mmCIF file of C-alpha atoms in Angstrom:
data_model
loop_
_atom_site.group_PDB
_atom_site.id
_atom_site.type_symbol
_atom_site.label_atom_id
_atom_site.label_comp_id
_atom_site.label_asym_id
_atom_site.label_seq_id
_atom_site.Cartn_x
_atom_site.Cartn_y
_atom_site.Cartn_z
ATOM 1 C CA UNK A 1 -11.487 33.539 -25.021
ATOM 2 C CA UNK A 2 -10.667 31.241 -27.832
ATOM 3 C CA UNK A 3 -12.755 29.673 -30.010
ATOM 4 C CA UNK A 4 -10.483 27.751 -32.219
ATOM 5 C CA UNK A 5 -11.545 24.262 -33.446
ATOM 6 C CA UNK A 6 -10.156 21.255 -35.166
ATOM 7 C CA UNK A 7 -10.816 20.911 -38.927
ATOM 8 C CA UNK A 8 -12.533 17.977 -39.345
ATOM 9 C CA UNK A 9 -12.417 14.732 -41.964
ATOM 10 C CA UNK A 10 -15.269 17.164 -43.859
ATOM 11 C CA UNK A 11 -13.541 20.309 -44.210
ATOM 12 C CA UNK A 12 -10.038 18.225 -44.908
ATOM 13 C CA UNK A 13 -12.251 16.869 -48.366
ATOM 14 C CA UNK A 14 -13.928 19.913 -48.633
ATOM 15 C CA UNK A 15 -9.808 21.052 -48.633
ATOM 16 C CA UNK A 16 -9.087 18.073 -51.127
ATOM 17 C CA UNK A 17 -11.518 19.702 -53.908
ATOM 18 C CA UNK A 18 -10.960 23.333 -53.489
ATOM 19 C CA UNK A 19 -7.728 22.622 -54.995
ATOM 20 C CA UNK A 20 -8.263 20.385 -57.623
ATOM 21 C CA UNK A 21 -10.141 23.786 -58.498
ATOM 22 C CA UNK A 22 -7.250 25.472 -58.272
ATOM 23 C CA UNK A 23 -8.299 27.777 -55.502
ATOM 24 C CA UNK A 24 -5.487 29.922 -53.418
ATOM 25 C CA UNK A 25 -5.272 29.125 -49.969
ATOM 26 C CA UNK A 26 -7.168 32.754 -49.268
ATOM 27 C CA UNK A 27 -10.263 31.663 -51.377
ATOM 28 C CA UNK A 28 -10.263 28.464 -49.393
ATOM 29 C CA UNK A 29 -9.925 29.907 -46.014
ATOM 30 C CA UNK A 30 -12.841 32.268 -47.139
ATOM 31 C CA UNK A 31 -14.797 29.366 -48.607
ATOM 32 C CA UNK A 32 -14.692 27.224 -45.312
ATOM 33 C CA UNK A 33 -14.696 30.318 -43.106
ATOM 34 C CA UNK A 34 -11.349 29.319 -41.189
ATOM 35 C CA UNK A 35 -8.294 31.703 -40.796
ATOM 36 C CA UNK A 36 -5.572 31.565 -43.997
ATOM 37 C CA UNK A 37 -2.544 30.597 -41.040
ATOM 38 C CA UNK A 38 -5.269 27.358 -40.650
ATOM 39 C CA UNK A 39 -4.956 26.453 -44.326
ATOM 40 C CA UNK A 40 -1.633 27.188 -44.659
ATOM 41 C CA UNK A 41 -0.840 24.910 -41.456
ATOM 42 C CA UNK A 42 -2.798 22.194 -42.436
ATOM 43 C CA UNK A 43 -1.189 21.525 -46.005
ATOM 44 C CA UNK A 44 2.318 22.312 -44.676
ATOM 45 C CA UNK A 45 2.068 20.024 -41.548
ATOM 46 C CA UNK A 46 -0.090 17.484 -43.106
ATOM 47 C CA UNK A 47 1.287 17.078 -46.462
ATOM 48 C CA UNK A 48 1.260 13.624 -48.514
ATOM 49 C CA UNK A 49 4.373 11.876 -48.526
ATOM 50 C CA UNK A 50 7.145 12.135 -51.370
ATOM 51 C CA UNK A 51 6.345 9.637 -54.149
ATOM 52 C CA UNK A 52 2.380 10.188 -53.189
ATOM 53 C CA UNK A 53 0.163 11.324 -56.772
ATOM 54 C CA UNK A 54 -1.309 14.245 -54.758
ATOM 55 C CA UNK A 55 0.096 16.406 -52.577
ATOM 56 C CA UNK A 56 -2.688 16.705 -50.127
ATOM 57 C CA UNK A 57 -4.792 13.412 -48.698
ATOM 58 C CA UNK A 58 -7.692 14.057 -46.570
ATOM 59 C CA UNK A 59 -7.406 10.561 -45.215
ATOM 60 C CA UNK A 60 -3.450 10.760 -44.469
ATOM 61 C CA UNK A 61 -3.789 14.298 -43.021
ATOM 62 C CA UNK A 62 -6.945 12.969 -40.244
ATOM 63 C CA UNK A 63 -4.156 10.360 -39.329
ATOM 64 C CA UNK A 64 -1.144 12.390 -39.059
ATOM 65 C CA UNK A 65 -3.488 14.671 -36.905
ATOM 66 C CA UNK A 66 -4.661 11.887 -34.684
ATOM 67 C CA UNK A 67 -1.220 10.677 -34.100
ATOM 68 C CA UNK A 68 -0.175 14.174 -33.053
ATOM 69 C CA UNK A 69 -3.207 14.281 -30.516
ATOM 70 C CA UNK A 70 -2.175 10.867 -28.982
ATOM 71 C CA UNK A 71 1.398 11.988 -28.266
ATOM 72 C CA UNK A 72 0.765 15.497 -26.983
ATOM 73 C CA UNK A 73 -2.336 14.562 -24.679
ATOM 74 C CA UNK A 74 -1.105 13.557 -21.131
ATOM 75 C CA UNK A 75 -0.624 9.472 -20.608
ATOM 76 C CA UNK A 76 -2.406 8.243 -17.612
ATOM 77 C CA UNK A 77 0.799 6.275 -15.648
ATOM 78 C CA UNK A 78 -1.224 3.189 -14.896
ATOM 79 C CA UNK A 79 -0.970 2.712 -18.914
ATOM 80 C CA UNK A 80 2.359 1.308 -18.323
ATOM 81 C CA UNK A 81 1.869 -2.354 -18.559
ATOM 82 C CA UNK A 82 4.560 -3.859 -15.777
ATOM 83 C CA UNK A 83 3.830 -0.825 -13.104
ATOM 84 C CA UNK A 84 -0.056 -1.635 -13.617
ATOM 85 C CA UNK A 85 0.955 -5.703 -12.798
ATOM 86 C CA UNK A 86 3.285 -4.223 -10.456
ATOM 87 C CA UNK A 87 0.891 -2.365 -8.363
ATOM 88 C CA UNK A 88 -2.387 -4.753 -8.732
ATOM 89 C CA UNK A 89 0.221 -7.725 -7.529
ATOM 90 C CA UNK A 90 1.395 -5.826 -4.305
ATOM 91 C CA UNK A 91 -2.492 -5.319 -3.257
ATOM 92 C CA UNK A 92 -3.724 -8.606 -4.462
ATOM 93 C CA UNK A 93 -0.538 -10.893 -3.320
ATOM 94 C CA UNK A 94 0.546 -9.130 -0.692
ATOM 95 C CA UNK A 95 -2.052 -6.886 0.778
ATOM 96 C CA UNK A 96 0.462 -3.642 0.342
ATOM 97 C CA UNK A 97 -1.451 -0.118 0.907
ATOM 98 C CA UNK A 98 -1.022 2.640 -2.035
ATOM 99 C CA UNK A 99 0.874 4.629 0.555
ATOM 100 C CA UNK A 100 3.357 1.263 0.811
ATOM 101 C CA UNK A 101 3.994 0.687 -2.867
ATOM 102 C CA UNK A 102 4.365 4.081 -3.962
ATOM 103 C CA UNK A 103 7.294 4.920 -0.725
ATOM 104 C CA UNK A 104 8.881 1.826 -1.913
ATOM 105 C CA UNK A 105 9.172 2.334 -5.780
ATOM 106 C CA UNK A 106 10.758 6.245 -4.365
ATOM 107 C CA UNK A 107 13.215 4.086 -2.038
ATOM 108 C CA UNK A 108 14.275 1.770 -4.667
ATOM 109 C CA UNK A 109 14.271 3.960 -7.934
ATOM 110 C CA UNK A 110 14.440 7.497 -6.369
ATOM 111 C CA UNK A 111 11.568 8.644 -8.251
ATOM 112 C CA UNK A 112 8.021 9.399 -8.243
ATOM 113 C CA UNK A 113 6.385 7.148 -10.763
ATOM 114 C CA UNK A 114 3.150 7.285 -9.625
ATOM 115 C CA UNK A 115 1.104 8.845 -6.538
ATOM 116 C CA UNK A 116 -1.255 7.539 -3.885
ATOM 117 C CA UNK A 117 -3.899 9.443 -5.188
ATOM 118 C CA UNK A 118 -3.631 7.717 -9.051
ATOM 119 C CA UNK A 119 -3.900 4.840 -7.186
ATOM 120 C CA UNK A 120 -6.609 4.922 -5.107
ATOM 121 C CA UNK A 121 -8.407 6.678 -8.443
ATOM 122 C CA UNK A 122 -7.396 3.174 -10.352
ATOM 123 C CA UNK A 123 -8.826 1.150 -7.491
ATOM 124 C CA UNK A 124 -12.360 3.111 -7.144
ATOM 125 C CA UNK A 125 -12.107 3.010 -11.134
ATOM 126 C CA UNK A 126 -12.072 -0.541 -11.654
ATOM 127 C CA UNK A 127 -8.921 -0.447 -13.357
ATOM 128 C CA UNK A 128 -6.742 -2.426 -11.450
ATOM 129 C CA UNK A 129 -9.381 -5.477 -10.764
ATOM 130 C CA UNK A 130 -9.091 -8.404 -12.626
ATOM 131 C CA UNK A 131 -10.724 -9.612 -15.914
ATOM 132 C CA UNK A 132 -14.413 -10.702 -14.466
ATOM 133 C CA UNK A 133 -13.953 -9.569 -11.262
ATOM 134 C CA UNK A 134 -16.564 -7.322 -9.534
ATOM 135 C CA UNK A 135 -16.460 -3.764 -9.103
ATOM 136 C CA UNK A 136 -15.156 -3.758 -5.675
ATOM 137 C CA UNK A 137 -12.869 -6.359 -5.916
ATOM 138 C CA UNK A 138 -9.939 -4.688 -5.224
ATOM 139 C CA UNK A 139 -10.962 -2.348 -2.663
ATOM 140 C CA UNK A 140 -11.641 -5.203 -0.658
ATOM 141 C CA UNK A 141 -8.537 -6.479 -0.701
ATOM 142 C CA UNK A 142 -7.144 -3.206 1.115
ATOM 143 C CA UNK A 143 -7.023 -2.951 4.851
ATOM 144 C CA UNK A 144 -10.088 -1.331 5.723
ATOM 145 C CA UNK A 145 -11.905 -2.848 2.850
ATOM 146 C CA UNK A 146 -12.609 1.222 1.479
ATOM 147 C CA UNK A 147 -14.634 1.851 4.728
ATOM 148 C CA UNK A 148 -13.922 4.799 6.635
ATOM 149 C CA UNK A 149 -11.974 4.639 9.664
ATOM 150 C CA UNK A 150 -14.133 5.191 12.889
ATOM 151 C CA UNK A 151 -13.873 4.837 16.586
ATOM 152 C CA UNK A 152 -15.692 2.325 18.484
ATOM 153 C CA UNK A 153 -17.122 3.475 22.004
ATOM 154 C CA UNK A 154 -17.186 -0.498 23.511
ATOM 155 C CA UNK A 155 -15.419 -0.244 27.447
ATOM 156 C CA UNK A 156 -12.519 -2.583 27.843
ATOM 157 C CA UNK A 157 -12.826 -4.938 30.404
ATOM 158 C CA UNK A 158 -9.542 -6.838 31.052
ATOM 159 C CA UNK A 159 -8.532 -8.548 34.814
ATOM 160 C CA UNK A 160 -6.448 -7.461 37.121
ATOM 161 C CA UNK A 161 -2.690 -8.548 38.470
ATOM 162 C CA UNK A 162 0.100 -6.997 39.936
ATOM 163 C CA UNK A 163 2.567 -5.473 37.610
ATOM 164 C CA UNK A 164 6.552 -5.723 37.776
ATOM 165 C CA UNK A 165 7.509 -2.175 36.288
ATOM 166 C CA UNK A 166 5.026 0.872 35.384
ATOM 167 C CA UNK A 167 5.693 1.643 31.342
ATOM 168 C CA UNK A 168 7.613 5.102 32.569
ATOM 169 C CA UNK A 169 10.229 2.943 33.715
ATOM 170 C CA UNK A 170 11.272 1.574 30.801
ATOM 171 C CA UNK A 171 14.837 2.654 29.443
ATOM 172 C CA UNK A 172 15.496 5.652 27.065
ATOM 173 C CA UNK A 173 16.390 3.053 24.191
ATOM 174 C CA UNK A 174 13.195 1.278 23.908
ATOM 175 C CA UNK A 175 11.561 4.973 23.994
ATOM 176 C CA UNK A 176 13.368 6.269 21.245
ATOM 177 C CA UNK A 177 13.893 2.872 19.292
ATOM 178 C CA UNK A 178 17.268 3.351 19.150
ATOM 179 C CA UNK A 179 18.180 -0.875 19.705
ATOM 180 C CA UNK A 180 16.769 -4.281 18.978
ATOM 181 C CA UNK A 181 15.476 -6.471 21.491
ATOM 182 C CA UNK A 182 12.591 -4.033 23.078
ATOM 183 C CA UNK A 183 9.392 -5.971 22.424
ATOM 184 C CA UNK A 184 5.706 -5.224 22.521
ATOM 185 C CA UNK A 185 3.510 -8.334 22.866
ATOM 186 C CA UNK A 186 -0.445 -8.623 22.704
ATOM 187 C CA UNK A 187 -2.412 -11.745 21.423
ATOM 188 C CA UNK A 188 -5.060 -11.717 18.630
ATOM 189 C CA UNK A 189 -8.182 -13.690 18.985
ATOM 190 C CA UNK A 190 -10.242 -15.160 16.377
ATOM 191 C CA UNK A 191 -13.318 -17.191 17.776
ATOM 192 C CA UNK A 192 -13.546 -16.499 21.455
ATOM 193 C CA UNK A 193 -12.097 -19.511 23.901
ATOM 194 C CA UNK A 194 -10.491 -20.800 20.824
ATOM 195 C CA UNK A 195 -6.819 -20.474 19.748
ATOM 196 C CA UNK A 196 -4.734 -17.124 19.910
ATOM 197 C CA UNK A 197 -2.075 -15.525 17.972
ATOM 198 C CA UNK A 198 0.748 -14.611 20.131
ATOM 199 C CA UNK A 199 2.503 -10.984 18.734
ATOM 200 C CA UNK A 200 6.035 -9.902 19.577
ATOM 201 C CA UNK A 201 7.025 -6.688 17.704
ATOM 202 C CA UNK A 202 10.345 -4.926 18.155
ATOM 203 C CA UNK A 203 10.333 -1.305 18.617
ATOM 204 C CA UNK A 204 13.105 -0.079 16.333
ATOM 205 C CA UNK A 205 12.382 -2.590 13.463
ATOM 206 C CA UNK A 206 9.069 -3.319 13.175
ATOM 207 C CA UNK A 207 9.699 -6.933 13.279
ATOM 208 C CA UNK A 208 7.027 -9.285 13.606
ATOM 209 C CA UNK A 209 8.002 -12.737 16.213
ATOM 210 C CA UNK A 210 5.873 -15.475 17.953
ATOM 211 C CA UNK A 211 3.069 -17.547 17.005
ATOM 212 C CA UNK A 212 -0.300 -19.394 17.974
ATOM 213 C CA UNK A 213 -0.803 -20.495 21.273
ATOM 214 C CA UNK A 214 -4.353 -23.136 21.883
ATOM 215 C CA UNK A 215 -5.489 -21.381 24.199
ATOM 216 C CA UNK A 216 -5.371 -18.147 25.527
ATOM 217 C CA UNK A 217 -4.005 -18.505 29.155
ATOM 218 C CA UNK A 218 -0.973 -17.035 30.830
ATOM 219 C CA UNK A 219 0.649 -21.053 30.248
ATOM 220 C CA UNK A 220 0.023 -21.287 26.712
ATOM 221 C CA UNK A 221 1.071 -17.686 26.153
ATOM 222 C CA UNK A 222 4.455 -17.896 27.827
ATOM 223 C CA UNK A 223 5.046 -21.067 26.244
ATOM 224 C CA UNK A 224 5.097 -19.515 22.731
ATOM 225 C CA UNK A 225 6.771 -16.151 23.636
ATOM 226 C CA UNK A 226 9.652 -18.277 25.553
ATOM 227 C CA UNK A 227 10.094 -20.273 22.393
ATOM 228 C CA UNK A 228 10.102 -17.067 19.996
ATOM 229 C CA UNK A 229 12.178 -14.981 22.040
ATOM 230 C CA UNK A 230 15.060 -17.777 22.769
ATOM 231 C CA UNK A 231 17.972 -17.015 20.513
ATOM 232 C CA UNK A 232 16.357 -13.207 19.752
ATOM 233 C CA UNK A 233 17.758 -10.228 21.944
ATOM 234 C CA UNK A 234 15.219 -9.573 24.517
ATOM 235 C CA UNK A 235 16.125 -6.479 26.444
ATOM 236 C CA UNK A 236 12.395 -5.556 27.331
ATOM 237 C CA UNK A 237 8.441 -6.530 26.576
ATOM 238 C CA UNK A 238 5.799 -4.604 26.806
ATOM 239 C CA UNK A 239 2.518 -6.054 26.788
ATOM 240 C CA UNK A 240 -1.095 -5.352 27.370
ATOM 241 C CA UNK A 241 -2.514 -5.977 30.895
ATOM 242 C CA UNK A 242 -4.500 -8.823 29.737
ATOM 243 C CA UNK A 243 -4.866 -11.906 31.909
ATOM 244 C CA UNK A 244 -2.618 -13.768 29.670
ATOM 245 C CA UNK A 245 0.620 -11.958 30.536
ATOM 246 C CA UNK A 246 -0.245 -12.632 34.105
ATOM 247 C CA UNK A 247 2.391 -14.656 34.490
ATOM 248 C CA UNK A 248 5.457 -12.262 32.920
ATOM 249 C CA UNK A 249 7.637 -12.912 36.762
ATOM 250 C CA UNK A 250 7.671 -16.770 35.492
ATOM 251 C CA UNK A 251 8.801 -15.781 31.901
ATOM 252 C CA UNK A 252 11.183 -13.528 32.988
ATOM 253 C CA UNK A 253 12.931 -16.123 35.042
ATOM 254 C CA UNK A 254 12.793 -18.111 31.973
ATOM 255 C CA UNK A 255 14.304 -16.148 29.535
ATOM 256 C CA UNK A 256 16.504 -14.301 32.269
ATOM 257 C CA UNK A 257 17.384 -10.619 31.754
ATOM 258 C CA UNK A 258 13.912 -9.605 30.561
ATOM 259 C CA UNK A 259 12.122 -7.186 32.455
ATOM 260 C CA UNK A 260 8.338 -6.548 31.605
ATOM 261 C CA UNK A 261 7.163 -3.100 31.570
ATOM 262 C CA UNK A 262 2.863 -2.650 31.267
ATOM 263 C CA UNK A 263 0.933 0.631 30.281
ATOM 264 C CA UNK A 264 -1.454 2.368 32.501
ATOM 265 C CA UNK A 265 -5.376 1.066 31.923
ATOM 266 C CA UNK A 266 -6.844 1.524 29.131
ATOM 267 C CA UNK A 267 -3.772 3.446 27.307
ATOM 268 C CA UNK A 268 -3.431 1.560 23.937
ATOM 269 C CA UNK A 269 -1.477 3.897 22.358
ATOM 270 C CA UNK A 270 1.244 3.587 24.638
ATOM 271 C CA UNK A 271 1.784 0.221 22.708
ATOM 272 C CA UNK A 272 0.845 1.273 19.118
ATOM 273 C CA UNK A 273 3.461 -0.516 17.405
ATOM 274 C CA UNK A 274 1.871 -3.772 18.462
ATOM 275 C CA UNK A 275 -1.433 -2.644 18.037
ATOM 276 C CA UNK A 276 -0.817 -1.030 14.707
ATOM 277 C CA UNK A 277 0.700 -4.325 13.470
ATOM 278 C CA UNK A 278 -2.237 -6.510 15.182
ATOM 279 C CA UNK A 279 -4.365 -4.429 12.622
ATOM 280 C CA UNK A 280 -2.621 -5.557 9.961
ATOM 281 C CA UNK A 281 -2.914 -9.435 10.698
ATOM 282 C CA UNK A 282 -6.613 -9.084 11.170
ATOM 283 C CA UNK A 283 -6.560 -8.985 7.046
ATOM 284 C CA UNK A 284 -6.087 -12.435 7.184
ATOM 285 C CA UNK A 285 -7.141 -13.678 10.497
ATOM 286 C CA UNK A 286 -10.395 -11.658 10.934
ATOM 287 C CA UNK A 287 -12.489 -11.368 13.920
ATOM 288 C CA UNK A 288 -14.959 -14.719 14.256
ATOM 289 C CA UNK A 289 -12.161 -16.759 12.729
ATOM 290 C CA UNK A 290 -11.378 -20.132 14.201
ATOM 291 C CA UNK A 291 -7.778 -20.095 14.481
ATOM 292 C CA UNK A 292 -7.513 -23.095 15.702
ATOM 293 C CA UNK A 293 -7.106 -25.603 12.825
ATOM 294 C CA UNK A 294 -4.683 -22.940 10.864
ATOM 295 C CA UNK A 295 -1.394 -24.338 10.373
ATOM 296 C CA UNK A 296 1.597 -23.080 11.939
ATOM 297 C CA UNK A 297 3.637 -22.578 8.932
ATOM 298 C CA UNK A 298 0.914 -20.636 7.446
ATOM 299 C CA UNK A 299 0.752 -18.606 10.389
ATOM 300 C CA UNK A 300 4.837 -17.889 9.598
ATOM 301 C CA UNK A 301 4.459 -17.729 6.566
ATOM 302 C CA UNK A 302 1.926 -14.236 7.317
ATOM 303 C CA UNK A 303 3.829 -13.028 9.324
ATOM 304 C CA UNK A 304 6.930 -13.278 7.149
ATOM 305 C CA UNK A 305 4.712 -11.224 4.621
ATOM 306 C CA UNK A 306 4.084 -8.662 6.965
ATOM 307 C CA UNK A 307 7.696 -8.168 7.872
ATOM 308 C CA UNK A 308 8.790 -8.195 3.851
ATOM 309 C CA UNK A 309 6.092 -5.245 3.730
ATOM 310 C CA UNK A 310 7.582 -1.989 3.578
ATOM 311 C CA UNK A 311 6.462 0.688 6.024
ATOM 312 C CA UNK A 312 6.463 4.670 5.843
ATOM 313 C CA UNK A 313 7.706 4.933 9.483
ATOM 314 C CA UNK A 314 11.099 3.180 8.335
ATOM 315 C CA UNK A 315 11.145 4.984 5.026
ATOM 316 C CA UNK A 316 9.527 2.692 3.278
ATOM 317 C CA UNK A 317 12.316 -0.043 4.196
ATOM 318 C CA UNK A 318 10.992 -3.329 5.282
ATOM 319 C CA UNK A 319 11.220 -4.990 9.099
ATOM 320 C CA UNK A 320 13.210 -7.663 8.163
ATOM 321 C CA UNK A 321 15.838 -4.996 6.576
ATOM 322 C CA UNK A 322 15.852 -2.518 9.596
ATOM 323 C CA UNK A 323 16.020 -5.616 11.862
ATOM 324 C CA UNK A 324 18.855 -7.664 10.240
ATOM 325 C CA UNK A 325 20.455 -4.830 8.537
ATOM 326 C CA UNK A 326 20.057 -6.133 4.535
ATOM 327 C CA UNK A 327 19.012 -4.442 1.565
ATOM 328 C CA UNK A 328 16.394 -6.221 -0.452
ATOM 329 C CA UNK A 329 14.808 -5.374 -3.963
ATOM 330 C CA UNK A 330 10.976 -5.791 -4.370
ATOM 331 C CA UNK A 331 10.425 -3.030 -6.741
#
């Protein structure tokens, strides 16, 4: 094993005098108990520059010997000034996940600058919070707020209606996501009997449609899916079995060529697109919420957030690119 060690600002003086004696390098290697090759090193590497009265400096070698330490010592990458305001803007601003912002710097730059990992290690840190902001600031500000992920065992209780078309039914293209225009719709509720967000999400893109409705009842739910749907392709939906869809055979007459295809009981993963993106909206509409007095054009304006968000399942491309074919730059 090695025991090697540093000279230090001491020995480098001790160095200084030694040869104002006019000692060899041997005598001073035996004198300070180091290795010759260490002398030798030091007053070749660390020599005083050209036009300097002495040849050696204590003071000039220490700082040619820090400089050397700073450069070959591994940088941390969140030392890099506009990917640190890069990354703490996509969490704070935009509400991006580590996993997000590091696919999308490897889509747009094809490279790795920086892994998940070094993020989340910045965000437990401290080091990407702002000046007098608490410790947790920034975790906060992530999706699950740095809580662990668990299951909740509460028993859904949801009414009952006749369905047009069992989920199996549905065609091969809305199973693979192969088109546009296949649709899975849920609503998100804030304050119970209150106002509802309305959720259409195509299947291929990821695309986020629809909008608040003031109640949630079948009426006030069709109203707002007719209106966001009008002037979209709509090829299928897929919704919960909530009461609110109750009336799909009226919307489908509405819209005309729609069919509506529902999930067996209690199967939520059959419609995890929807769900998955319902989870992300509850960062800014949480459970409790009165959504009632929120603007509309704030509403938009979230969901247009969500859809410039880039997702791993697209590689890393954003809805609004898969689902109108463009090529943005956000990196």
């Amino acid at each position: 094993m090695c025991h090697y060690t540093h000279l230090t600002p001491p020995e480098r003086e001790k160095i200084l005098f030694f040869l104002a004696q006019g000692k060899s390098i041997t005598e001073i290697a035996y004198l300070l108990n180091r290795s010759k090759s260490t002398i030798s090193r030091e007053l070749r590497r660390n020599a005083a520059p050209v036009g300097q009265p002495m040849s050696y400096c204590p003071l000039t070698a220490q700082a040619l010997y820090k400089r050397r330490r700073e450069a070959c010592r591994p940088h941390k990458r969140l030392e890099n000034a506009p990917l640190h305001s890069y990354i703490q803007i996509c969490i704070l601003k935009y509400h991006w996940s580590p996993e997000e912002i590091v696919g999308r710097i490897q889509l747009e730059h094809s490279c790795r600058l920086v892994s998940v990992p070094t993020i989340y290690r910045a965000i437990h840190s401290g080091l990407l919070n702002p000046p007098g902001a608490s410790a947790k600031f920034v975790l906060r500000k992530l999706r699950h707020h740095g809580k662990r992920r668990h299951k909740k065992g509460s028993e859904e209780r949801r009414g009952k209606f006749v369905i047009s078309h069992p989920i199996e039914n549905r065609p091969a293209s809305a199973a693979n996501r192969s088109v546009r225009g296949h649709w899975e719709a849920d609503t998100v509720v804030g304050k119970q009997g209150k106002a509802c967000l309305v959720t259409l999400v195509d299947r291929k893109s990821r695309y986020l449609l629809s909008g608040k409705a003031m109640s949630k009842t079948a009426v006030a739910v069709n109203k707002v899916m007719c209106e966001a749907l009008s002037g979209q392709p709509h090829l299928s939906v897929t919704p919960d079995r909530g009461k609110e869809f109750s009336k799909h055979v009226q919307l489908r007459k509405e819209l005309k060529r729609v069919t509506f295809y529902f999930p067996a009981p209690h199967h939520p993963w059959e419609r995890r697109t929807n769900e998955n993106t319902n989870g992300l909206l509850r960062e800014f509409f949480p459970k409790g919420k009165d959504i009632t007095d929120i603007p509309e054009d704030y509403i938009q304006r979230k969901y247009h957030e969500l859809n410039l968000r880039p997702r791993k399942c697209l590689g890393y491309k954003t809805p609004y690119e898969v689902y109108f074919s463009k090529v943005l730059h956000l990196a």
